[in-house]
Tab-separated table of N, CA and C and ligand atoms in Angstrom:
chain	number	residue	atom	x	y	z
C	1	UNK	N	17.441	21.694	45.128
C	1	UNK	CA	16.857	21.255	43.866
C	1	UNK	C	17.344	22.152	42.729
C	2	UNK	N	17.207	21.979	41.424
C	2	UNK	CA	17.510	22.591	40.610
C	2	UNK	C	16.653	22.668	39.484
C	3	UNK	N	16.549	24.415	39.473
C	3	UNK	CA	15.438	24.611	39.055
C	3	UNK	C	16.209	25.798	37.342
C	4	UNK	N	15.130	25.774	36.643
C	4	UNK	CA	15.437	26.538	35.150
C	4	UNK	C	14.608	27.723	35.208
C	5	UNK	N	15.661	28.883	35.027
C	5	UNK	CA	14.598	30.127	35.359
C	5	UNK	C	15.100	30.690	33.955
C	6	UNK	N	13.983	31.647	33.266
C	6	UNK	CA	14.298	32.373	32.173
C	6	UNK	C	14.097	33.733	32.630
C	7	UNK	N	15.553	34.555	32.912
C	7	UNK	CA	15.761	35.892	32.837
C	7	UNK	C	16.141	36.632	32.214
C	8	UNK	N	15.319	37.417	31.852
C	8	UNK	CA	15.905	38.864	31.012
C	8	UNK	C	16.013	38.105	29.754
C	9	UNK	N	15.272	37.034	29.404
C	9	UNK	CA	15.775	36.115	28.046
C	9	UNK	C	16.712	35.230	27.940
C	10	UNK	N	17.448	34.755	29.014
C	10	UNK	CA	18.526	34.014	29.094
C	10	UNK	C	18.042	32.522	30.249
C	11	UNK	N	18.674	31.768	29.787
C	11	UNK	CA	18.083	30.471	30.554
C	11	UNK	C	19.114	30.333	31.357
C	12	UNK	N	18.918	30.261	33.037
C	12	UNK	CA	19.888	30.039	33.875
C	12	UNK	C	19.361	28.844	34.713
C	13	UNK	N	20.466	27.938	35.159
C	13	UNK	CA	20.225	26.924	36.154
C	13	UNK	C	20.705	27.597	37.061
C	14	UNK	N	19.747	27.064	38.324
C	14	UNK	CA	20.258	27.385	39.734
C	14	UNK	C	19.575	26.454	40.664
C	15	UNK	N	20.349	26.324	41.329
C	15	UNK	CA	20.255	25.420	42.800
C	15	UNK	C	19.619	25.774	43.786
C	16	UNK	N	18.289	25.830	44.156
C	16	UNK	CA	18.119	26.818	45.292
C	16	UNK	C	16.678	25.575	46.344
C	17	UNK	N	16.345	25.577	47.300
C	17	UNK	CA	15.602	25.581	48.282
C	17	UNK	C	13.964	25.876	47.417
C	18	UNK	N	13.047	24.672	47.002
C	18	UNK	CA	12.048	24.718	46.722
C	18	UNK	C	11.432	26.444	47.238
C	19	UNK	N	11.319	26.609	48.579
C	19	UNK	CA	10.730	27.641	48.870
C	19	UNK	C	11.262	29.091	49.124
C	20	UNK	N	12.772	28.733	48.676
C	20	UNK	CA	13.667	30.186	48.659
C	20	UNK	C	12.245	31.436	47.640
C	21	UNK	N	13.221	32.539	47.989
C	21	UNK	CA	12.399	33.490	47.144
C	21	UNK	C	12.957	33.728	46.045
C	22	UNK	N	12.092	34.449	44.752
C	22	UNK	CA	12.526	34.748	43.589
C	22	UNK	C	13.278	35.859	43.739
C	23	UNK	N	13.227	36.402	44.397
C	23	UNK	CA	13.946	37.765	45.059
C	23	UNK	C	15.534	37.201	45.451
C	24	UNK	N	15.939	36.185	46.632
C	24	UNK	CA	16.645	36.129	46.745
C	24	UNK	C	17.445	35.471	45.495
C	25	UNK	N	16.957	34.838	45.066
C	25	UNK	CA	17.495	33.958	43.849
C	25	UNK	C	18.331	34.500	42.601
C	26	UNK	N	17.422	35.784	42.509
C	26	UNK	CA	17.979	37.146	41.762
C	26	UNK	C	19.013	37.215	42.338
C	27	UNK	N	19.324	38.003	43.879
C	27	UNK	CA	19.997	38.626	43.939
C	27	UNK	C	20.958	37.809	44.112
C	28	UNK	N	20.844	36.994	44.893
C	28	UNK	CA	21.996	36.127	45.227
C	28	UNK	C	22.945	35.263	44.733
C	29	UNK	N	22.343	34.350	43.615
C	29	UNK	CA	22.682	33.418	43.457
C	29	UNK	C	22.679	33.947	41.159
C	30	UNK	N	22.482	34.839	40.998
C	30	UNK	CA	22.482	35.448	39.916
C	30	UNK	C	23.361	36.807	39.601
C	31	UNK	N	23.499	37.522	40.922
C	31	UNK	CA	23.694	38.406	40.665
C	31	UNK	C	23.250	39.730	39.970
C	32	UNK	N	21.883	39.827	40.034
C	32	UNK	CA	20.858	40.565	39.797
C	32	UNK	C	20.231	41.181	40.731
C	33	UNK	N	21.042	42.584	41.336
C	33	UNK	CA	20.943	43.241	42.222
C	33	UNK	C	19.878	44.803	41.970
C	34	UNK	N	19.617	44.724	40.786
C	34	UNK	CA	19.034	45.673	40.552
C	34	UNK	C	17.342	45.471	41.252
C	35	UNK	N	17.290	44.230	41.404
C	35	UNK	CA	15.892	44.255	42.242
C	35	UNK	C	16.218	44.326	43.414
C	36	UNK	N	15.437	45.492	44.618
C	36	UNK	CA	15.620	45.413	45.607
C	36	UNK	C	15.002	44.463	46.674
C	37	UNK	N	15.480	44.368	48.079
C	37	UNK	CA	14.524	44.378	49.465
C	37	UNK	C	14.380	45.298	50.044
C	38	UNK	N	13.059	45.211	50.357
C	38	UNK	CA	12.472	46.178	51.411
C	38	UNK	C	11.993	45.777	52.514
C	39	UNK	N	10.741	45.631	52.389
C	39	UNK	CA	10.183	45.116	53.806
C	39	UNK	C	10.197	43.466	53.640
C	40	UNK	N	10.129	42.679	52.704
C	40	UNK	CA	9.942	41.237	52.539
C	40	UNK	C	8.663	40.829	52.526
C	41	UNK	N	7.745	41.388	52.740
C	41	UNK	CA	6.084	40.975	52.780
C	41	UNK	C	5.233	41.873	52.255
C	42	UNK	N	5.588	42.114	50.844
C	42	UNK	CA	5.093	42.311	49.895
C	42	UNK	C	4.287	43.658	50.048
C	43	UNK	N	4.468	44.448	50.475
C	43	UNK	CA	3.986	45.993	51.223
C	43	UNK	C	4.562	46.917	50.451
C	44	UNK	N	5.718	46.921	49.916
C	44	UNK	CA	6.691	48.058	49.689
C	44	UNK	C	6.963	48.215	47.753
C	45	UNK	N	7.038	46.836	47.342
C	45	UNK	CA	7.514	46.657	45.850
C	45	UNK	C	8.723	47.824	45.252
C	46	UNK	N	9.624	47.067	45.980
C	46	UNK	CA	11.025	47.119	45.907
C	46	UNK	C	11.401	46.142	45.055
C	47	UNK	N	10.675	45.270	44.778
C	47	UNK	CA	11.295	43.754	44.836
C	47	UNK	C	10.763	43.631	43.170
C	48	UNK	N	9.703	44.540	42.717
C	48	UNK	CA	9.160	44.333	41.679
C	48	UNK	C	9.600	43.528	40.380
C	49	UNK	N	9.016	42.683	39.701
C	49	UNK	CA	9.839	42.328	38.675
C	49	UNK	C	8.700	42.113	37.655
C	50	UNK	N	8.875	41.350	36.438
C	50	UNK	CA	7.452	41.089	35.900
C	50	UNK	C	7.862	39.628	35.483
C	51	UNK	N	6.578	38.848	35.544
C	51	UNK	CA	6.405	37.781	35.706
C	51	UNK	C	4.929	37.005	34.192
C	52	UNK	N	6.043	36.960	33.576
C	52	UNK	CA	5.164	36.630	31.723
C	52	UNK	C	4.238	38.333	31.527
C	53	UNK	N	4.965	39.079	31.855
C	53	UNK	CA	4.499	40.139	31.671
C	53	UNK	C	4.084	41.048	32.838
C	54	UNK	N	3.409	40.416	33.920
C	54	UNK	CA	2.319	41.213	34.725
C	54	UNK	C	3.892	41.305	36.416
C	55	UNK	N	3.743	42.312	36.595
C	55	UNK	CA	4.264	43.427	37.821
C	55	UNK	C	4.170	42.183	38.883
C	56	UNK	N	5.151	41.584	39.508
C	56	UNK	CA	4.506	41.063	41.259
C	56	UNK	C	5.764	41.541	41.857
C	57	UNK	N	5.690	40.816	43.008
C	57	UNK	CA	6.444	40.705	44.174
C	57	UNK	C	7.321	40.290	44.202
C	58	UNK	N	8.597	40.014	43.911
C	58	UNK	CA	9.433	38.445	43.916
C	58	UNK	C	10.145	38.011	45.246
C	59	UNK	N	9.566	39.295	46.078
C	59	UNK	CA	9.917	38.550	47.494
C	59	UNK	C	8.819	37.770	48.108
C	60	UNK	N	7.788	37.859	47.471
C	60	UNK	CA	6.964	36.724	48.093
C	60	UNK	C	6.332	35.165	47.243
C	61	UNK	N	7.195	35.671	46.005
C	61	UNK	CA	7.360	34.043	45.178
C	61	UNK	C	8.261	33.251	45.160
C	62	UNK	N	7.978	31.946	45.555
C	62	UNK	CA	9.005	30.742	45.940
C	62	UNK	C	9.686	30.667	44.538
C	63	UNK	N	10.369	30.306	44.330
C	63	UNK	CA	11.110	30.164	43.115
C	63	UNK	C	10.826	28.753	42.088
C	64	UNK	N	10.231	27.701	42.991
C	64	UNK	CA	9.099	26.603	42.521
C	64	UNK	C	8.351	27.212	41.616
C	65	UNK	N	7.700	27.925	41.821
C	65	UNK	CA	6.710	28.745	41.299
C	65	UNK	C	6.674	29.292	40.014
C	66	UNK	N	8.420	29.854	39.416
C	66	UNK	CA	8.332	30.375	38.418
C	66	UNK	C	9.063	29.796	37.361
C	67	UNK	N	9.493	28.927	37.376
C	67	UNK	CA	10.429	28.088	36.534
C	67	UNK	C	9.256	27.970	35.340
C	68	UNK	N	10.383	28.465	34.201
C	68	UNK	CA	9.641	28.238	32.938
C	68	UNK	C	8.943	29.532	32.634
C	69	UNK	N	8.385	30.131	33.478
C	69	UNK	CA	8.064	31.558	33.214
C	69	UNK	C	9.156	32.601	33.063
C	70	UNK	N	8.558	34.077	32.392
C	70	UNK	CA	9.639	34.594	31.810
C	70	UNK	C	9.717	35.689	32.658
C	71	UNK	N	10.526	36.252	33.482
C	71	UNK	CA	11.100	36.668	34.349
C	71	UNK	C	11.620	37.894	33.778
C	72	UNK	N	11.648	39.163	33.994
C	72	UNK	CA	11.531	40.319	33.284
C	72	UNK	C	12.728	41.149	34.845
C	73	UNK	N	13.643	41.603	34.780
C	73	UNK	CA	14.378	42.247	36.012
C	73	UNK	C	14.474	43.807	35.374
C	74	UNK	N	14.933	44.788	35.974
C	74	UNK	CA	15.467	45.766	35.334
C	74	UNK	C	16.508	45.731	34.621
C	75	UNK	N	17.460	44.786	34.748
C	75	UNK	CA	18.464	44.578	34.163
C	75	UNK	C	18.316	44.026	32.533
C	76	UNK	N	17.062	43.750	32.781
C	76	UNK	CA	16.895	43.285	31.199
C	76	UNK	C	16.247	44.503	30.166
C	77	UNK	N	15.720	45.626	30.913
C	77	UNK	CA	15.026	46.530	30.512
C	77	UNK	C	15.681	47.224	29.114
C	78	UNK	N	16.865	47.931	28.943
C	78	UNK	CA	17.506	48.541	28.653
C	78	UNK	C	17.516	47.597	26.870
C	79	UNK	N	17.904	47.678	25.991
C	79	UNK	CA	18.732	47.176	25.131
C	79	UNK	C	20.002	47.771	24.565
C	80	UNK	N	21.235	47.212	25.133
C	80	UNK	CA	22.568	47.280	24.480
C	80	UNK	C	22.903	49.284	25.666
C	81	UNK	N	23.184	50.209	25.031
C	81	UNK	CA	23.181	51.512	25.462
C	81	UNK	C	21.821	52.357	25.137
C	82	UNK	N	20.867	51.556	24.355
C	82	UNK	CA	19.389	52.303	24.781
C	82	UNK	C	18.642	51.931	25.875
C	83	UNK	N	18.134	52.825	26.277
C	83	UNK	CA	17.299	52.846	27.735
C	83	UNK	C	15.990	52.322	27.306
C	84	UNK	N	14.981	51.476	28.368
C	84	UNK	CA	13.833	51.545	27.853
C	84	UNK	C	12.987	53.215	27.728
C	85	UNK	N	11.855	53.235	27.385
C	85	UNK	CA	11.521	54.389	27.066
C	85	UNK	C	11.093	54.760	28.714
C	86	UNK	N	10.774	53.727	29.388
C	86	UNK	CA	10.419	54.196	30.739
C	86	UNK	C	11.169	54.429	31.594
C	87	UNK	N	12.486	53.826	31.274
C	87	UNK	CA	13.849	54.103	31.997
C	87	UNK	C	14.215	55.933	31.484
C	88	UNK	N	13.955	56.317	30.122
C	88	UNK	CA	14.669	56.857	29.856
C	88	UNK	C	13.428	58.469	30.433
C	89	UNK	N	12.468	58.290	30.559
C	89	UNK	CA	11.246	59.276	31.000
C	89	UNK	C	11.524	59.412	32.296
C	90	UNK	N	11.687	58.689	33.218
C	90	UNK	CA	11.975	58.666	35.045
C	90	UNK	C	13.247	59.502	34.627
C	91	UNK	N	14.235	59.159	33.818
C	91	UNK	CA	15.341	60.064	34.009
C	91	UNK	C	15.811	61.545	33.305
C	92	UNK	N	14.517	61.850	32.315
C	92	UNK	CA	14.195	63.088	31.863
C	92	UNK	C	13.548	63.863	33.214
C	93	UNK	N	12.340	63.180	33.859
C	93	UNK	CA	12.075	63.966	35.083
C	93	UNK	C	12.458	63.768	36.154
C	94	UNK	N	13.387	63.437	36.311
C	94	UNK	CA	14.914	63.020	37.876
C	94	UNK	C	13.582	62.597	38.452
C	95	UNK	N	13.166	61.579	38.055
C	95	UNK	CA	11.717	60.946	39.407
C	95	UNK	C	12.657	59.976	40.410
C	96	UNK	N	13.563	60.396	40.817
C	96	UNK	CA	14.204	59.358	42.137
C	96	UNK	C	15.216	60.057	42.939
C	97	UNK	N	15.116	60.254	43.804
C	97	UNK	CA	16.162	60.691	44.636
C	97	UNK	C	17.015	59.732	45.472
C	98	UNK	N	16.886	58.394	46.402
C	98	UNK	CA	18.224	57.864	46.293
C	98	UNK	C	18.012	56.473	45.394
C	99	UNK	N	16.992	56.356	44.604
C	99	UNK	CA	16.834	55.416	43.728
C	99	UNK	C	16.857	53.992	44.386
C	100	UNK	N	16.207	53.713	45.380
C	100	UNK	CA	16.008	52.591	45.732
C	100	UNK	C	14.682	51.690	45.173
C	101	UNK	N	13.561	52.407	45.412
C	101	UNK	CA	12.239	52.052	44.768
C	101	UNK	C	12.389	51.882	43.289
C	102	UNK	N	13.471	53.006	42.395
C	102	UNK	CA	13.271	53.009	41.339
C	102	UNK	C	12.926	51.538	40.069
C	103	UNK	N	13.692	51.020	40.253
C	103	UNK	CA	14.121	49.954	39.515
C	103	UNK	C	12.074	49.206	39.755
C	104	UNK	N	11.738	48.899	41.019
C	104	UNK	CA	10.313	48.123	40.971
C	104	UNK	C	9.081	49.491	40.138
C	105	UNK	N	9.455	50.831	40.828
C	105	UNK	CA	8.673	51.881	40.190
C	105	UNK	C	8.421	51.661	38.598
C	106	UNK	N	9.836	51.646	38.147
C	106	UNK	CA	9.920	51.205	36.414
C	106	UNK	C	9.166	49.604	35.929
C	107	UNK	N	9.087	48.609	36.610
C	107	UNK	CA	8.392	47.625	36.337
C	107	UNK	C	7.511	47.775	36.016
C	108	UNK	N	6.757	48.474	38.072
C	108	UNK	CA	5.355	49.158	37.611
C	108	UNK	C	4.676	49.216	36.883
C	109	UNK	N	5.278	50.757	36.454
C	109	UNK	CA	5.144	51.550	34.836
C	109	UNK	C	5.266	50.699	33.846
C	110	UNK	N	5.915	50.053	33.478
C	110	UNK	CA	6.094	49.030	32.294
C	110	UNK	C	4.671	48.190	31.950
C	111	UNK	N	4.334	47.455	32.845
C	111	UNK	CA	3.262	46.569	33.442
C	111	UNK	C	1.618	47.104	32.686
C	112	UNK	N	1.900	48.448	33.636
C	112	UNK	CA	0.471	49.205	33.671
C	112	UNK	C	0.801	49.961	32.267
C	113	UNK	N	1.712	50.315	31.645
C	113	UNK	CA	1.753	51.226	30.376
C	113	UNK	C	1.530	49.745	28.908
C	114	UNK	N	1.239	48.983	29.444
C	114	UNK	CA	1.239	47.631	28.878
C	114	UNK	C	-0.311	47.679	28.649
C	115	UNK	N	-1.060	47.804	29.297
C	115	UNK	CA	-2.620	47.764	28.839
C	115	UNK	C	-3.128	49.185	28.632
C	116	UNK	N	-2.794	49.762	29.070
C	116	UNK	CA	-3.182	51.523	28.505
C	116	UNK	C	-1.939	52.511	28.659
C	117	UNK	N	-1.807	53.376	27.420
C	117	UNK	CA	-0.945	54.301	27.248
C	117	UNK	C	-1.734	55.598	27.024
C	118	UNK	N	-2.333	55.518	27.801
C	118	UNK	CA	-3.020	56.845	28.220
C	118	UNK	C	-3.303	57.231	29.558
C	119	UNK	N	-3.075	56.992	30.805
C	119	UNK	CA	-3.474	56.513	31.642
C	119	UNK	C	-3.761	57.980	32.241
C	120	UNK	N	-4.652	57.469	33.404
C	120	UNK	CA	-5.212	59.429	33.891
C	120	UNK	C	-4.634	58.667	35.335
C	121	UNK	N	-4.419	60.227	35.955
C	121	UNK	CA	-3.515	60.606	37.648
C	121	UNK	C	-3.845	59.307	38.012
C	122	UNK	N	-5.461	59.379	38.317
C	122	UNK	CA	-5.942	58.296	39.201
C	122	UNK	C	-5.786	56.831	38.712
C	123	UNK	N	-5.539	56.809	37.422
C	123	UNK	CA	-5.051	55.160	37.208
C	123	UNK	C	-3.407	54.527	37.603
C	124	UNK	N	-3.162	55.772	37.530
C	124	UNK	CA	-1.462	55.533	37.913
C	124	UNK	C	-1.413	55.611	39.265
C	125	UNK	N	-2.153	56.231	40.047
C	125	UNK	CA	-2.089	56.085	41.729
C	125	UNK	C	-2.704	55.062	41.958
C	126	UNK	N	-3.303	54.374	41.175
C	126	UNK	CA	-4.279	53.280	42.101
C	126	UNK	C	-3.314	51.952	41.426
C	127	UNK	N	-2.680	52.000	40.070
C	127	UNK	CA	-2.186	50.710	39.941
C	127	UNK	C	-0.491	50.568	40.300
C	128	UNK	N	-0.241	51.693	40.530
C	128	UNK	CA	1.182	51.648	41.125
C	128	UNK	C	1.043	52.201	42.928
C	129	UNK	N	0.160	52.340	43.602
C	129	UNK	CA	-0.267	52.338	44.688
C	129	UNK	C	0.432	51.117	45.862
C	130	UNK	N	0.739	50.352	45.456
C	130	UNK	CA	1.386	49.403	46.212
C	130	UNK	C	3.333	49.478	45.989
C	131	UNK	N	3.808	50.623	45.000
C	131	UNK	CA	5.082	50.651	45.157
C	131	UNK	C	5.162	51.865	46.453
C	132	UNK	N	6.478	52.247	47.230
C	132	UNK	CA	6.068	53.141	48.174
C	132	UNK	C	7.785	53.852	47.843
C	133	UNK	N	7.691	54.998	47.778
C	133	UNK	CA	8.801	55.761	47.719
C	133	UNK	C	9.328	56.513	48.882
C	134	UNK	N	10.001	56.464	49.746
C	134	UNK	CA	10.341	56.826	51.133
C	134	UNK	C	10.520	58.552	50.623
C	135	UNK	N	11.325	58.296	49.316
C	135	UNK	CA	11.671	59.882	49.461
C	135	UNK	C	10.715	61.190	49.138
C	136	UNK	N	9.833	60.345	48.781
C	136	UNK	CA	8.340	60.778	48.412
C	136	UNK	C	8.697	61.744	46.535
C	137	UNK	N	8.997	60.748	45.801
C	137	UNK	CA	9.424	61.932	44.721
C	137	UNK	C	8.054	61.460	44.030
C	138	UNK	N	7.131	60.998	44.807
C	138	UNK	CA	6.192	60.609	43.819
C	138	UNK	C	5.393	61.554	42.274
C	139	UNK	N	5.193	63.290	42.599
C	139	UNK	CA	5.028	63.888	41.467
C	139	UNK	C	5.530	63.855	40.364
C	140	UNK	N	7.334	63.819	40.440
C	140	UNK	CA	7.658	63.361	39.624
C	140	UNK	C	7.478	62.182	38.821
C	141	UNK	N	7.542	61.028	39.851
C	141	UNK	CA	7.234	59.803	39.152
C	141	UNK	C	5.856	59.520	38.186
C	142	UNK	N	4.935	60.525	38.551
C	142	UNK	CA	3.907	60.234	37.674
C	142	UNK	C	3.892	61.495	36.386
C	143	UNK	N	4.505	62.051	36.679
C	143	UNK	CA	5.239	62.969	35.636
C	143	UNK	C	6.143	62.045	34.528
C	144	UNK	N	7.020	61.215	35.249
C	144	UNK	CA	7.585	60.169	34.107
C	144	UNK	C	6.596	59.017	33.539
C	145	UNK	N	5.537	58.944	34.241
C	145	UNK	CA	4.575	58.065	33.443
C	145	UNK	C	3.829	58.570	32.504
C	146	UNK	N	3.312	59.732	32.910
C	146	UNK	CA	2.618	60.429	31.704
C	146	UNK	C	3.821	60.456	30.428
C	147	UNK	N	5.087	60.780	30.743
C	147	UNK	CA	5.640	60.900	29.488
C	147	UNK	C	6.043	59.653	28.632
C	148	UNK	N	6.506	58.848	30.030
C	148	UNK	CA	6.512	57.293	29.162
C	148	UNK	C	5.461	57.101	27.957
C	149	UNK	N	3.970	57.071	28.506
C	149	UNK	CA	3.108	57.061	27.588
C	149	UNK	C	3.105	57.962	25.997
C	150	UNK	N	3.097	59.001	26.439
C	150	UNK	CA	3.220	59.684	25.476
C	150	UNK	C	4.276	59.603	24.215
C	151	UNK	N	5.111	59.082	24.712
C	151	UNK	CA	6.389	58.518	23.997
C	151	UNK	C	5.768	57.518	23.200
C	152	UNK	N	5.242	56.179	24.133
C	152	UNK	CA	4.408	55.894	23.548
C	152	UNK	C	3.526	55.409	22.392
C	153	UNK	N	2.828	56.739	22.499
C	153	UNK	CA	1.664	57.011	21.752
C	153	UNK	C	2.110	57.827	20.472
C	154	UNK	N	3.092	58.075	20.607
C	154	UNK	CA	3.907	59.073	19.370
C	154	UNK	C	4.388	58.067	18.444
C	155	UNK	N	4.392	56.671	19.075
C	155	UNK	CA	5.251	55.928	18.165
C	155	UNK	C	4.138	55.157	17.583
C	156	UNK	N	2.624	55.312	17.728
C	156	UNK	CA	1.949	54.769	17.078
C	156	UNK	C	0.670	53.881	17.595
C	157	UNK	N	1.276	53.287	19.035
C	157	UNK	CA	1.133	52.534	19.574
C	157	UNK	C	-0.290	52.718	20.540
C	158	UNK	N	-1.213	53.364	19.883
C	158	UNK	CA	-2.647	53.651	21.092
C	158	UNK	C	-3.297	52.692	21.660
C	159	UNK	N	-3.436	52.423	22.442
C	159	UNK	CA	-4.339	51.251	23.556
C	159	UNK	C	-5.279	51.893	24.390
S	201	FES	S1	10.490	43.668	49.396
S	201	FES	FE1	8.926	42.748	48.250
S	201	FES	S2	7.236	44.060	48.489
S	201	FES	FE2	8.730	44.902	49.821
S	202	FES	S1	13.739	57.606	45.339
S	202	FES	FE1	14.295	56.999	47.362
S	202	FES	S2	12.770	55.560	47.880
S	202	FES	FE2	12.068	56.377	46.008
């Protein structure tokens, strides 16, 4: 079937299997490798992407599912040679060591720095709690969230 997906702001047709995943669809058939696999059942958020805004899974959304919605990858994060500010905070505090998680970690963060830019330890462990970092750089990573925010909040922006 052929379905209309809006990524990163760009309208792409693609051909895919009512119940293929949004995950594979990315990677495969787009070339949008910056979202990973991990486990495939939604445990790990590797796969992270945002979906009209809000953080999911895209290995466990059929691709039926999202047509017409706006589809957010890491690849769209960035503008031109500026980093997002959350891209550019993970990489002030090296929060990744072989950078596999990274790319869903940054969604995450995006997601949750979206309704509060203040966030305390325990809000960032409990709403990014479902990404899992093998290499365990997790201190850091919440080290780049606090600063994401703060960045932030410097620019005006309090929630
Ligand atoms: S690959 Fe989707 S949650 Fe692990
Ligand atoms: S940096 Fe390796 S899995 Fe997180």
């Amino acid at each position: 079937m052929a379905f209309t997906l809006q990524v990163n702001g760009r309208e792409h047709q693609v051909e895919a299997a009512p119940e293929e995943s949004l995950l594979s669809v990315l990677r495969d058939r787009l070339e949008l490798t910056g979202t990973k696999y991990g486990c495939g059942e939604g445990q790990c958020g590797a796969c992270t992407v945002l979906l009209d805004g809000s953080a999911v899974r895209s290995c466990r959304l059929q691709v039926s599912a999202v047509a017409g919605k706006k589809i957010t990858t890491i690849e769209g994060m960035a503008h031109g040679e500026h980093l997002h500010p959350v891209q550019q905070a993970f990489l002030e505090a090296e929060a990744f060591q072989c950078g596999y998680c990274t790319p869903g970690m940054i969604l995450s963060a995006v997601a949750l720095l979206e309704h509060t830019n203040k966030p305390t330890d325990k809000q960032i462990m409990s709403l990014m709690n479902g990404n899992i970092c093998r290499c365990g750089t997790y201190s850091r990573i919440l080290q780049a969230v606090h600063t994401a925010a703060a960045m932030s909040r410097s620019k005006g922006n309090e929630r």
